[in-house]
Amino acid sequence: NLIERISEIKASQFALGTTLGNDRLQAALVASMPLRVDSSRAHFNLPVGRTLDGRVITERVSADLSPSGRERSLELALAARAGKRGVVQFNLSRTLEAGHSEDAEPINAVVVSYGTAF
């Protein structure tokens, strides 16, 4: 077997949000940390060569499965009614250590959208 075993996985995630509004204007604020492996190891039995008679030579190695960083995001959303059937929405977000990589550059996003019912 290529994967011999995976040790006990300890993982965590977090999200907290709040909303405020009335029939014309709504606001939401969300802070989150997506699912991340906090600790675990994978143990492999890797083929590294063959003998002259064709027998496979293997080597046992292990790898840490926990990433280098912890992704964190913060998002603010504002939505306002536009006429009887429309809604204009504005979202602003910032993500740190995207993909759980401590070397990842911060990601900022601004989204403006309009929706209508028909």
Short mmCIF file of C-alpha atoms in Angstrom, two decimals:
data_model
loop_
_atom_site.label_atom_id
_atom_site.label_comp_id
_atom_site.label_asym_id
_atom_site.label_seq_id
_atom_site.Cartn_x
_atom_site.Cartn_y
_atom_site.Cartn_z
CA ASN A 1 0.00 0.00 0.00
CA LEU A 2 1.28 3.43 -0.89
CA ILE A 3 -0.40 5.09 2.11
CA GLU A 4 0.43 3.02 5.16
CA ARG A 5 -1.63 5.05 7.64
CA ILE A 6 -2.74 8.51 8.66
CA SER A 7 -2.44 9.43 12.33
CA GLU A 8 -5.30 10.94 14.29
CA ILE A 9 -6.55 14.11 12.60
CA LYS A 10 -7.27 17.16 14.72
CA ALA A 11 -9.03 19.90 12.75
CA SER A 12 -10.84 23.14 13.51
CA GLN A 13 -12.97 25.83 11.91
CA PHE A 14 -14.76 28.96 13.07
CA ALA A 15 -17.37 31.38 11.81
CA LEU A 16 -19.23 34.20 13.51
CA GLY A 17 -21.60 36.68 11.94
CA THR A 18 -24.26 39.22 12.65
CA THR A 19 -26.93 41.02 10.65
CA LEU A 20 -28.82 44.22 11.17
CA GLY A 21 -31.47 45.84 9.07
CA ASN A 22 -34.98 46.78 8.15
CA ASP A 23 -37.15 46.42 5.03
CA ARG A 24 -35.04 48.94 3.03
CA LEU A 25 -31.44 48.39 4.20
CA GLN A 26 -29.54 45.37 5.54
CA ALA A 27 -25.97 44.93 6.77
CA ALA A 28 -23.99 41.81 7.64
CA LEU A 29 -20.55 41.24 9.11
CA VAL A 30 -18.90 37.79 9.06
CA ALA A 31 -15.55 36.61 10.45
CA SER A 32 -14.43 33.11 9.56
CA MET A 33 -11.60 30.59 9.57
CA PRO A 34 -12.31 27.68 7.21
CA LEU A 35 -11.66 24.03 8.07
CA ARG A 36 -7.96 23.36 8.68
CA VAL A 37 -5.97 20.32 9.81
CA ASP A 38 -4.31 21.38 13.06
CA SER A 39 -2.27 18.21 13.49
CA SER A 40 -1.84 14.90 11.71
CA ARG A 41 0.85 12.86 9.94
CA ALA A 42 0.64 10.64 6.88
CA HIS A 43 2.89 7.59 6.71
CA PHE A 44 3.85 6.28 3.25
CA ASN A 45 5.55 3.18 1.90
CA LEU A 46 7.11 4.59 -1.30
CA PRO A 47 8.60 2.53 -4.12
CA VAL A 48 12.17 3.76 -4.72
CA GLY A 49 13.65 1.09 -7.01
CA ARG A 50 13.82 -2.55 -8.10
CA THR A 51 16.25 -5.36 -7.56
CA LEU A 52 17.72 -7.27 -10.51
CA ASP A 53 15.16 -10.03 -9.96
CA GLY A 54 12.27 -7.49 -10.17
CA ARG A 55 11.42 -7.11 -6.47
CA VAL A 56 10.23 -3.59 -5.57
CA ILE A 57 12.33 -1.72 -3.01
CA THR A 58 10.32 0.58 -0.76
CA GLU A 59 11.17 3.30 1.73
CA ARG A 60 9.02 4.43 4.64
CA VAL A 61 8.53 8.20 4.94
CA SER A 62 6.10 10.43 6.79
CA ALA A 63 4.78 13.93 6.19
CA ASP A 64 3.15 16.53 8.40
CA LEU A 65 -0.37 17.30 7.10
CA SER A 66 -0.86 20.58 8.95
CA PRO A 67 -0.38 23.67 6.76
CA SER A 68 1.96 26.55 7.55
CA GLY A 69 -0.74 29.19 8.12
CA ARG A 70 -4.30 29.79 9.26
CA GLU A 71 -6.69 31.39 6.76
CA ARG A 72 -8.83 34.18 8.22
CA SER A 73 -11.52 36.19 6.44
CA LEU A 74 -13.62 39.21 7.28
CA GLU A 75 -16.55 40.32 5.10
CA LEU A 76 -18.93 43.24 5.27
CA ALA A 77 -22.10 43.25 3.14
CA LEU A 78 -24.60 46.05 2.65
CA ALA A 79 -27.83 45.62 0.68
CA ALA A 80 -30.41 48.26 -0.15
CA ARG A 81 -33.73 48.05 -1.94
CA ALA A 82 -33.77 49.78 -5.33
CA GLY A 83 -37.35 50.42 -6.32
CA LYS A 84 -40.09 47.86 -5.79
CA ARG A 85 -38.24 44.77 -7.06
CA GLY A 86 -34.52 45.55 -7.13
CA VAL A 87 -31.67 45.18 -4.68
CA VAL A 88 -28.22 46.78 -4.84
CA GLN A 89 -25.56 44.96 -2.83
CA PHE A 90 -22.01 45.97 -1.87
CA ASN A 91 -19.54 43.45 -0.41
CA LEU A 92 -16.07 44.17 0.93
CA SER A 93 -13.79 41.33 2.09
CA ARG A 94 -10.22 40.70 3.21
CA THR A 95 -8.58 37.28 3.49
CA LEU A 96 -5.26 36.65 5.23
CA GLU A 97 -3.07 33.57 4.71
CA ALA A 98 -5.33 32.27 1.93
CA GLY A 99 -5.21 28.51 1.44
CA HIS A 100 -3.74 28.24 4.96
CA SER A 101 -0.35 29.38 3.60
CA GLU A 102 1.62 31.76 5.82
CA ASP A 103 3.36 33.12 2.69
CA ALA A 104 0.13 34.00 0.85
CA GLU A 105 -0.46 37.65 0.09
CA PRO A 106 -3.64 39.18 1.56
CA ILE A 107 -6.63 39.08 -0.81
CA ASN A 108 -8.99 42.05 -0.93
CA ALA A 109 -12.25 41.99 -2.85
CA VAL A 110 -14.95 44.53 -3.62
CA VAL A 111 -18.16 43.37 -5.29
CA VAL A 112 -21.13 45.47 -6.33
CA SER A 113 -24.21 43.72 -7.69
CA TYR A 114 -27.78 44.44 -8.70
CA GLY A 115 -30.59 41.92 -8.66
CA THR A 116 -34.26 42.11 -9.56
CA ALA A 117 -37.28 39.87 -9.33
CA PHE A 118 -39.36 39.25 -12.45
#
